[in-house]
Short mmCIF file of C-alpha atoms and ligand atoms in Angstrom, two decimals:
data_model
loop_
_atom_site.label_atom_id
_atom_site.label_comp_id
_atom_site.label_asym_id
_atom_site.label_seq_id
_atom_site.Cartn_x
_atom_site.Cartn_y
_atom_site.Cartn_z
CA UNK C 8 58.59 97.17 16.18
CA UNK C 9 60.55 97.63 13.08
CA UNK C 10 60.52 101.10 11.58
CA UNK C 11 58.00 101.58 8.68
CA UNK C 12 59.78 102.20 5.38
CA UNK C 13 61.64 105.22 4.73
CA UNK C 14 62.89 107.29 2.10
CA UNK C 15 66.34 105.92 1.43
CA UNK C 16 69.30 107.52 0.53
CA UNK C 17 69.98 107.12 -3.12
CA UNK C 18 72.39 104.28 -4.22
CA UNK C 19 73.63 106.80 -6.68
CA UNK C 20 72.13 109.42 -8.70
CA UNK C 21 70.81 106.84 -11.89
CA UNK C 22 69.16 104.82 -9.29
CA UNK C 23 67.82 107.17 -6.66
CA UNK C 24 64.36 106.21 -5.93
CA UNK C 25 61.73 108.93 -6.58
CA UNK C 26 61.01 110.77 -3.37
CA UNK C 27 57.97 109.52 -1.32
CA UNK C 28 57.72 106.33 -3.45
CA UNK C 29 56.65 103.58 -0.91
CA UNK C 30 54.90 100.62 -0.84
CA UNK C 31 51.18 100.38 0.65
CA UNK C 32 51.64 98.25 3.42
CA UNK C 33 47.90 97.47 4.30
CA UNK C 34 47.24 96.97 0.39
CA UNK C 35 50.04 94.23 0.53
CA UNK C 36 48.99 92.83 3.64
CA UNK C 37 45.33 92.61 2.42
CA UNK C 38 46.52 90.84 -0.50
CA UNK C 39 48.30 88.17 1.49
CA UNK C 40 45.31 87.51 3.63
CA UNK C 41 43.07 87.25 0.30
CA UNK C 42 45.14 84.54 -1.44
CA UNK C 43 45.45 82.88 1.80
CA UNK C 44 41.58 82.32 1.66
CA UNK C 45 42.16 80.17 -1.54
CA UNK C 46 43.06 76.64 -0.27
CA UNK C 47 42.37 77.63 3.33
CA UNK C 48 43.05 74.66 5.85
CA UNK C 49 40.36 74.61 8.88
CA UNK C 50 42.49 76.13 11.89
CA UNK C 51 44.86 78.17 9.68
CA UNK C 52 47.33 77.59 6.82
CA UNK C 53 46.97 76.92 3.27
CA UNK C 54 47.20 73.39 1.43
CA UNK C 55 47.86 74.48 -2.68
CA UNK C 56 49.65 71.43 -3.87
CA UNK C 57 50.96 71.90 -7.40
CA UNK C 58 48.27 71.77 -10.28
CA UNK C 59 45.45 71.03 -7.86
CA UNK C 60 42.36 72.65 -8.33
CA UNK C 61 43.23 74.88 -5.23
CA UNK C 62 46.59 75.63 -7.21
CA UNK C 63 44.24 76.62 -10.28
CA UNK C 64 41.94 79.12 -8.04
CA UNK C 65 45.01 80.61 -6.44
CA UNK C 66 46.36 80.88 -10.13
CA UNK C 67 43.45 82.60 -10.90
CA UNK C 68 43.16 85.23 -8.21
CA UNK C 69 46.60 86.28 -8.80
CA UNK C 70 46.28 86.13 -12.95
CA UNK C 71 43.24 88.45 -12.21
CA UNK C 72 45.49 90.70 -9.78
CA UNK C 73 47.93 90.72 -12.59
CA UNK C 74 45.29 91.86 -15.14
CA UNK C 75 43.85 94.74 -12.37
CA UNK C 76 47.39 96.06 -12.51
CA UNK C 77 47.59 96.30 -16.05
CA UNK C 78 49.92 93.88 -16.27
CA UNK C 79 50.33 91.86 -19.82
CA UNK C 80 50.23 88.18 -18.80
CA UNK C 81 51.76 85.38 -20.57
CA UNK C 82 51.65 81.61 -19.49
CA UNK C 83 54.21 79.32 -20.76
CA UNK C 84 53.93 75.52 -21.66
CA UNK C 85 55.03 74.65 -18.30
CA UNK C 86 52.34 76.97 -16.67
CA UNK C 87 54.74 79.49 -15.55
CA UNK C 88 53.19 82.76 -15.50
CA UNK C 89 54.56 86.16 -16.27
CA UNK C 90 52.97 89.70 -15.72
CA UNK C 91 54.90 92.13 -17.48
CA UNK C 92 55.26 95.95 -17.13
CA UNK C 93 56.77 97.65 -19.98
CA UNK C 94 59.62 100.12 -19.41
CA UNK C 95 60.90 103.22 -21.23
CA UNK C 96 63.13 101.27 -23.05
CA UNK C 97 62.40 97.99 -24.30
CA UNK C 98 64.52 95.15 -23.72
CA UNK C 99 65.03 92.01 -21.07
CA UNK C 100 62.94 93.18 -17.82
CA UNK C 101 63.96 93.21 -14.05
CA UNK C 102 62.67 90.19 -12.96
CA UNK C 103 60.78 89.27 -9.33
CA UNK C 104 58.55 86.36 -8.42
CA UNK C 105 58.67 83.05 -6.74
CA UNK C 106 55.62 80.53 -6.37
CA UNK C 107 52.16 80.35 -5.22
CA UNK C 108 52.27 76.48 -4.66
CA UNK C 109 52.54 75.41 -1.54
CA UNK C 110 53.08 72.01 0.79
CA UNK C 111 50.27 70.31 2.25
CA UNK C 112 50.80 71.92 5.72
CA UNK C 113 51.73 75.27 4.04
CA UNK C 114 51.75 78.92 5.66
CA UNK C 115 50.55 82.38 3.81
CA UNK C 116 54.11 83.63 3.02
CA UNK C 117 56.29 80.84 1.62
CA UNK C 118 56.19 81.84 -2.15
CA UNK C 119 53.21 83.98 -2.02
CA UNK C 120 54.76 86.73 -0.25
CA UNK C 121 57.34 87.18 -3.09
CA UNK C 122 54.78 87.33 -5.70
CA UNK C 123 52.39 89.63 -3.99
CA UNK C 124 55.11 92.09 -2.90
CA UNK C 125 56.34 91.82 -6.43
CA UNK C 126 52.69 92.99 -7.51
CA UNK C 127 52.67 95.63 -4.78
CA UNK C 128 56.00 97.22 -6.27
CA UNK C 129 54.03 97.45 -9.86
CA UNK C 130 50.84 98.87 -7.81
CA UNK C 131 53.12 101.12 -6.07
CA UNK C 132 54.65 102.58 -9.40
CA UNK C 133 51.39 102.81 -10.84
CA UNK C 134 50.21 105.09 -7.95
CA UNK C 135 52.85 107.17 -8.42
CA UNK C 136 52.60 107.54 -12.21
CA UNK C 137 56.11 106.32 -13.02
CA UNK C 138 57.06 103.91 -15.43
CA UNK C 139 60.93 102.19 -15.02
CA UNK C 140 63.47 102.48 -17.31
CA UNK C 141 63.73 98.95 -18.12
CA UNK C 142 60.83 96.57 -18.13
CA UNK C 143 59.67 94.68 -14.68
CA UNK C 144 58.25 91.05 -14.63
CA UNK C 145 56.40 89.70 -11.85
CA UNK C 146 56.67 85.53 -12.43
CA UNK C 147 55.08 82.56 -10.47
CA UNK C 148 56.75 79.22 -11.32
CA UNK C 149 54.93 76.08 -11.52
CA UNK C 150 55.68 73.25 -8.52
CA UNK C 151 58.11 75.14 -6.77
CA UNK C 152 58.04 73.23 -3.62
CA UNK C 153 58.14 69.63 -5.27
CA UNK C 154 56.01 68.31 -2.79
CA UNK C 155 53.76 66.45 -5.25
CA UNK C 156 55.99 66.21 -8.35
CA UNK C 157 59.40 65.97 -8.12
CA UNK C 158 62.42 67.82 -8.45
CA UNK C 159 61.05 71.14 -6.68
CA UNK C 160 61.71 74.28 -8.55
CA UNK C 161 60.72 72.42 -11.84
CA UNK C 162 58.85 75.18 -13.65
CA UNK C 163 61.85 77.62 -13.23
CA UNK C 164 64.28 74.83 -13.96
CA UNK C 165 62.53 74.29 -17.14
CA UNK C 166 62.21 78.32 -17.50
CA UNK C 167 66.10 78.22 -17.60
CA UNK C 168 66.53 75.10 -19.67
CA UNK C 169 67.87 72.61 -16.72
CA UNK C 170 65.18 70.18 -17.44
CA UNK C 171 63.49 69.41 -20.78
CA UNK C 172 59.95 70.37 -20.96
CA UNK C 173 58.64 66.93 -22.26
CA UNK C 174 60.66 65.38 -19.21
CA UNK C 175 58.70 67.74 -16.70
CA UNK C 176 55.33 67.30 -18.44
CA UNK C 177 55.56 63.21 -18.16
CA UNK C 178 56.66 63.50 -14.44
CA UNK C 179 53.88 61.68 -12.56
CA UNK C 180 52.62 62.11 -8.80
CA UNK C 181 52.10 59.23 -6.64
CA UNK C 182 48.83 58.64 -8.01
CA UNK C 183 50.32 58.25 -11.39
CA UNK C 184 48.86 61.40 -12.73
CA UNK C 185 51.36 63.34 -14.85
CA UNK C 186 52.50 66.90 -14.93
CA UNK C 187 51.14 67.42 -18.50
CA UNK C 188 47.52 66.24 -17.71
CA UNK C 189 47.41 68.11 -14.71
CA UNK C 190 48.53 71.36 -16.34
CA UNK C 191 45.80 70.52 -18.94
CA UNK C 192 43.16 69.86 -16.58
CA UNK C 193 43.61 73.07 -14.74
CA UNK C 194 43.87 75.06 -17.64
CA UNK C 195 47.34 76.46 -17.56
CA UNK C 196 49.30 74.83 -20.27
CA UNK C 197 49.94 78.00 -21.95
CA UNK C 198 51.34 78.71 -25.35
CA UNK C 199 54.25 81.32 -24.65
CA UNK C 200 57.48 79.94 -25.36
CA UNK C 201 59.17 78.53 -22.60
CA UNK C 202 62.21 80.42 -21.13
CA UNK C 203 60.59 83.89 -22.34
CA UNK C 204 60.98 86.51 -21.32
CA UNK C 205 64.78 86.48 -21.53
CA UNK C 206 65.66 88.03 -18.29
CA UNK C 207 68.05 91.00 -17.38
CA UNK C 208 68.33 90.51 -13.55
CA UNK C 209 66.06 88.47 -10.88
CA UNK C 210 65.26 89.45 -7.44
CA UNK C 211 63.24 86.86 -5.15
CA UNK C 212 61.87 88.45 -1.48
CA UNK C 213 61.00 85.52 0.68
CA UNK C 214 60.80 84.40 4.38
CA UNK C 215 63.88 83.11 5.65
CA UNK C 216 61.77 80.17 6.73
CA UNK C 217 64.93 79.35 9.43
CA UNK C 218 65.35 81.15 12.49
CA UNK C 219 68.39 83.01 12.17
CA UNK C 220 67.16 86.20 11.81
CA UNK C 221 64.46 86.08 14.50
CA UNK C 222 67.13 84.85 16.99
CA UNK C 223 69.72 87.50 16.21
CA UNK C 224 66.69 90.10 15.98
CA UNK C 225 67.88 91.22 12.66
CA UNK C 226 65.51 92.95 9.62
CA UNK C 227 66.73 91.68 6.30
CA UNK C 228 68.77 88.70 5.14
CA UNK C 229 71.05 89.53 2.25
CA UNK C 230 71.11 86.16 0.68
CA UNK C 231 74.55 84.85 -1.01
CA UNK C 232 73.34 81.88 -2.45
CA UNK C 233 71.77 78.75 -1.94
CA UNK C 234 72.74 75.23 -0.63
CA UNK C 235 73.20 72.15 -2.43
CA UNK C 236 69.74 69.93 -2.16
CA UNK C 237 69.78 66.12 -2.76
CA UNK C 238 66.45 64.22 -2.59
CA UNK C 239 66.45 60.16 -3.02
CA UNK C 240 63.67 57.93 -2.98
CA UNK C 241 64.60 54.31 -1.10
CA UNK C 242 62.35 51.47 -2.10
CA UNK C 243 62.85 48.29 0.17
CA UNK C 244 61.11 45.25 -0.70
CA UNK C 245 61.06 42.58 2.07
CA UNK C 246 58.54 39.74 2.82
CA UNK C 247 55.26 39.92 4.29
CA UNK C 248 54.38 37.66 7.27
CA UNK C 249 52.46 37.30 10.50
CA UNK C 250 53.79 39.17 13.08
CA UNK C 251 52.50 36.45 15.53
CA UNK C 252 54.19 33.56 14.01
CA UNK C 253 57.33 34.43 12.29
CA UNK C 254 60.30 34.25 14.40
CA UNK C 255 62.56 37.16 14.60
CA UNK C 256 65.42 35.22 12.67
CA UNK C 257 63.21 34.48 9.71
CA UNK C 258 61.97 37.97 9.16
CA UNK C 259 62.68 40.29 5.78
CA UNK C 260 61.08 43.50 7.24
CA UNK C 261 61.26 46.32 5.26
CA UNK C 262 60.17 48.41 8.17
CA UNK C 263 63.21 47.76 10.24
CA UNK C 264 65.68 48.97 7.31
CA UNK C 265 63.64 52.13 6.62
CA UNK C 266 64.04 52.70 10.57
CA UNK C 267 67.60 51.80 10.82
CA UNK C 268 68.50 54.45 7.64
CA UNK C 269 66.48 56.98 9.32
CA UNK C 270 68.52 56.90 12.73
CA UNK C 271 71.47 56.30 10.64
CA UNK C 272 71.06 59.58 8.75
CA UNK C 273 70.72 61.71 12.23
CA UNK C 274 73.59 60.30 13.30
CA UNK C 275 75.66 61.28 10.17
CA UNK C 276 74.70 64.88 10.69
CA UNK C 277 76.14 64.55 14.14
CA UNK C 278 79.57 63.17 12.73
CA UNK C 279 79.87 65.45 9.98
CA UNK C 280 78.96 68.58 11.67
CA UNK C 281 79.17 71.82 10.15
CA UNK C 282 75.83 72.63 8.10
CA UNK C 283 74.88 69.04 7.11
CA UNK C 284 71.45 68.55 7.33
CA UNK C 285 69.13 65.18 6.58
CA UNK C 286 65.71 64.59 6.99
CA UNK C 287 63.46 61.62 6.14
CA UNK C 288 60.23 63.22 5.34
CA UNK C 289 57.99 60.74 3.68
CA UNK C 290 57.44 57.14 4.55
CA UNK C 291 55.12 54.79 3.41
CA UNK C 292 54.91 51.03 4.71
CA UNK C 293 52.87 48.04 2.61
CA UNK C 294 50.55 46.82 3.81
CA UNK C 295 50.85 48.92 6.77
CA UNK C 296 48.81 46.92 9.06
CA UNK C 297 49.64 46.45 12.90
CA UNK C 298 49.90 42.14 12.59
CA UNK C 299 51.68 42.11 9.24
CA UNK C 300 55.83 42.48 8.89
CA UNK C 301 55.85 45.09 6.22
CA UNK C 302 56.80 43.87 2.75
CA UNK C 303 57.75 47.27 1.48
CA UNK C 304 59.12 50.36 2.94
CA UNK C 305 59.47 53.45 0.52
CA UNK C 306 60.73 56.63 1.89
CA UNK C 307 62.65 59.96 1.06
CA UNK C 308 65.99 61.05 2.15
CA UNK C 309 66.58 64.82 2.15
CA UNK C 310 70.23 65.78 2.33
CA UNK C 311 71.58 69.45 2.21
CA UNK C 312 74.90 70.95 2.72
CA UNK C 313 76.54 74.48 1.36
CA UNK C 314 79.60 72.11 0.90
CA UNK C 315 79.49 70.24 -2.27
CA UNK C 316 81.97 67.62 -1.31
CA UNK C 317 80.57 67.11 2.04
CA UNK C 318 76.94 66.69 0.27
CA UNK C 319 78.46 64.14 -2.01
CA UNK C 320 80.24 62.07 0.88
CA UNK C 321 76.90 61.99 2.72
CA UNK C 322 75.02 60.78 -0.26
CA UNK C 323 77.65 58.16 -0.76
CA UNK C 324 77.38 57.13 3.27
CA UNK C 325 73.64 57.02 2.98
CA UNK C 326 73.97 54.52 0.06
CA UNK C 327 76.38 52.70 1.60
CA UNK C 328 74.80 52.28 4.66
CA UNK C 329 71.14 51.31 3.27
CA UNK C 330 72.81 48.56 0.93
CA UNK C 331 74.47 46.70 3.94
CA UNK C 332 71.12 47.12 6.20
CA UNK C 333 69.10 45.75 3.08
CA UNK C 334 71.59 42.90 2.63
CA UNK C 335 71.33 41.92 6.44
CA UNK C 336 67.76 41.66 6.30
CA UNK C 337 67.46 40.07 3.33
CA UNK C 338 65.76 42.99 1.84
CA UNK C 339 66.04 44.30 -1.68
CA UNK C 340 67.05 47.96 -2.32
CA UNK C 341 66.09 50.49 -5.03
CA UNK C 342 66.94 54.12 -5.13
CA UNK C 343 65.68 56.91 -7.41
CA UNK C 344 67.01 60.40 -7.20
CA UNK C 345 64.28 62.72 -7.29
CA UNK C 346 66.20 66.26 -6.85
CA UNK C 347 69.99 67.05 -6.97
CA UNK C 348 71.00 70.62 -7.12
CA UNK C 349 74.75 71.84 -6.43
CA UNK C 350 75.00 74.85 -4.06
CA UNK C 351 74.52 78.07 -5.94
CA UNK C 352 76.48 81.36 -5.26
CA UNK C 353 74.36 84.93 -6.08
CA UNK C 354 75.76 87.31 -8.33
CA UNK C 355 77.26 90.10 -6.48
CA UNK C 356 75.56 92.65 -8.57
CA UNK C 357 72.28 91.85 -6.81
CA UNK C 358 73.65 90.75 -3.68
CA UNK C 359 75.61 94.21 -3.12
CA UNK C 360 72.52 96.20 -4.20
CA UNK C 361 70.42 94.18 -1.38
CA UNK C 362 72.80 95.00 0.93
CA UNK C 363 73.45 98.98 -0.47
CA UNK C 364 69.63 99.15 -0.16
CA UNK C 365 69.04 97.64 2.91
CA UNK C 366 71.54 99.90 4.23
CA UNK C 367 69.92 103.00 2.86
CA UNK C 368 66.96 101.92 4.33
CA UNK C 369 68.32 101.83 7.65
CA UNK C 370 67.85 97.89 8.29
CA UNK C 371 69.79 95.93 10.46
CA UNK C 372 71.15 93.16 8.09
CA UNK C 373 72.96 89.73 7.66
CA UNK C 374 74.59 88.16 4.59
CA UNK C 375 73.54 84.45 4.69
CA UNK C 376 72.99 81.41 2.73
CA UNK C 377 69.39 79.82 1.95
CA UNK C 378 68.80 76.56 3.70
CA UNK C 379 65.67 76.45 1.38
CA UNK C 380 65.92 75.83 -2.25
CA UNK C 381 64.10 78.76 -4.33
CA UNK C 382 63.30 79.88 -7.85
CA UNK C 383 66.13 82.45 -7.49
CA UNK C 384 68.96 79.53 -7.57
CA UNK C 385 67.56 78.68 -11.08
CA UNK C 386 67.38 82.13 -12.74
CA UNK C 387 71.07 82.53 -11.60
CA UNK C 388 71.97 80.29 -14.30
CA UNK C 389 70.45 82.79 -16.80
CA UNK C 390 71.27 86.10 -15.04
CA UNK C 391 72.41 87.78 -12.40
CA UNK C 392 70.32 86.94 -9.28
CA UNK C 393 70.07 87.52 -5.71
CA UNK C 394 67.31 87.12 -2.72
CA UNK C 395 65.87 89.02 0.21
CA UNK C 396 64.95 87.09 3.44
CA UNK C 397 62.76 88.82 6.31
CA UNK C 398 62.61 87.05 9.58
CA UNK C 399 60.18 83.90 10.46
CA UNK C 400 58.81 83.96 13.63
CA UNK C 401 60.08 80.82 15.71
CA UNK C 402 61.80 79.85 12.30
CA UNK C 403 59.05 77.82 11.41
CA UNK C 404 57.65 77.08 7.48
CA UNK C 405 56.47 74.50 5.78
CA UNK C 406 54.00 74.67 8.95
CA UNK C 407 50.40 76.08 9.30
CA UNK C 408 51.90 78.48 12.05
CA UNK C 409 54.26 80.16 9.50
CA UNK C 410 54.22 83.72 10.42
CA UNK C 411 56.19 86.91 9.79
CA UNK C 412 55.28 90.22 11.19
CA UNK C 413 53.26 92.56 9.19
CA UNK C 414 56.21 95.47 9.85
CA UNK C 415 58.83 92.96 8.19
CA UNK C 416 56.82 92.21 5.63
CA UNK C 417 56.33 95.62 4.48
CA UNK C 418 59.86 96.44 5.03
CA UNK C 419 60.92 93.70 2.71
CA UNK C 420 58.46 94.93 0.11
CA UNK C 421 59.74 98.39 0.08
CA UNK C 422 63.29 97.18 -0.01
CA UNK C 423 62.18 94.93 -3.22
CA UNK C 424 60.89 97.96 -4.71
CA UNK C 425 63.92 100.01 -4.02
CA UNK C 426 66.37 96.95 -5.41
CA UNK C 427 64.06 96.59 -8.50
CA UNK C 428 64.04 100.27 -9.31
CA UNK C 429 67.81 100.26 -8.91
CA UNK C 430 68.35 97.39 -11.19
CA UNK C 431 66.23 98.70 -13.81
CA UNK C 432 67.93 102.39 -13.82
CA UNK C 433 71.73 101.16 -13.77
CA UNK C 434 74.18 102.08 -15.90
CA UNK C 435 75.08 98.94 -17.68
O1 HGY Y 15 62.75 72.02 -0.54
C1 HGY Y 15 62.72 73.32 -0.31
O2 HGY Y 15 63.73 73.69 -0.12
C2 HGY Y 15 61.68 73.98 -1.30
O3 HGY Y 15 60.82 74.44 0.10
N1 HGY Y 15 60.97 73.72 -2.41
MN1 MN Y 16 59.33 78.85 -1.10
MN1 MN Y 17 58.68 75.77 0.75
#
């Protein structure tokens, strides 16, 4: 059982946390359960795909909570929402935040935890009657997951100027609905200028979503960066024909080529070794009928690696294999990049502060990369950024059984409070 939050030894005189300043664990856990009711799936888990009605309800719940805490709330043209807490001095805020959209089989904590822990930091300061030196901000960004509209981290990418707003708003989902229309429909196409406020520093608290911390019995991940991400959509166009009358030699079977690529990418990870990951997560066959040779297969390949050069090699090998497999089957191949982000290294200012405060809290800790993409990797383009991980039980995420122990959730929020306080009071 992990210890509850402690008083921490001061990182240095200017950043010492006022004695007794602690997050309220039961309040944090209750807020996670309450938000988890929004878009709840029967049997557990959450489905709040970006800009659906469930996402709107989750946004409404979170904005109402921001107002309850006395935050000034802004919504920009990308639907990014920021709750602002004034500091003793004006200037760019120390920001925390994450996302509240989920995948279709989401859990309670992916994204939601970082946003609600940020609001718990604000609530704890309010309880103590404390105002930070620099302003603080708690944000949730639009469409972090990229499950409905690609790329992922879309809102934060627009926020930092990495994707033009118009391009993002024109992006369409599989049903042809655009981000812009859906933002309007759910009532979150705001008027605040995108990318405002400029951010002093950013720290995101998130569940690890992998098995490393849980397997090693470590309480906190001191995240040093995020691995590279490559998402590609492959469209194979063959010829539908009768499953019972078409000789094998006469087939142009799109499903076969899709299956060959799926097997190839698994072999590629074994051959490349290291941290190479590959996933065929989405696959759609047309006409998808038991007795018809598939005329079309549309599928996605998700490649990840901390090593940019190996990731690029993996991409070119997959494309080369798919091209020759399609040719051999007499199937047309078209590809479309859905997301492409190089590995990101977080700023030592934030990484070292996370480590220092974790040490002050007496936590066991591990410096590690992030396997998942996060909004922090986008904010890292415009300010010093970093992340804190807490363990995921059985390393499960993007799965309705996603779970993190309450004590770990509370400890992570206490660490976030301490890191934000230190950032808000650092001399610089
Ligand atoms: O795909 C990711 O890594 C993140 O969950 N969007
Ligand atoms: Mn996430
Ligand atoms: Mn996710």
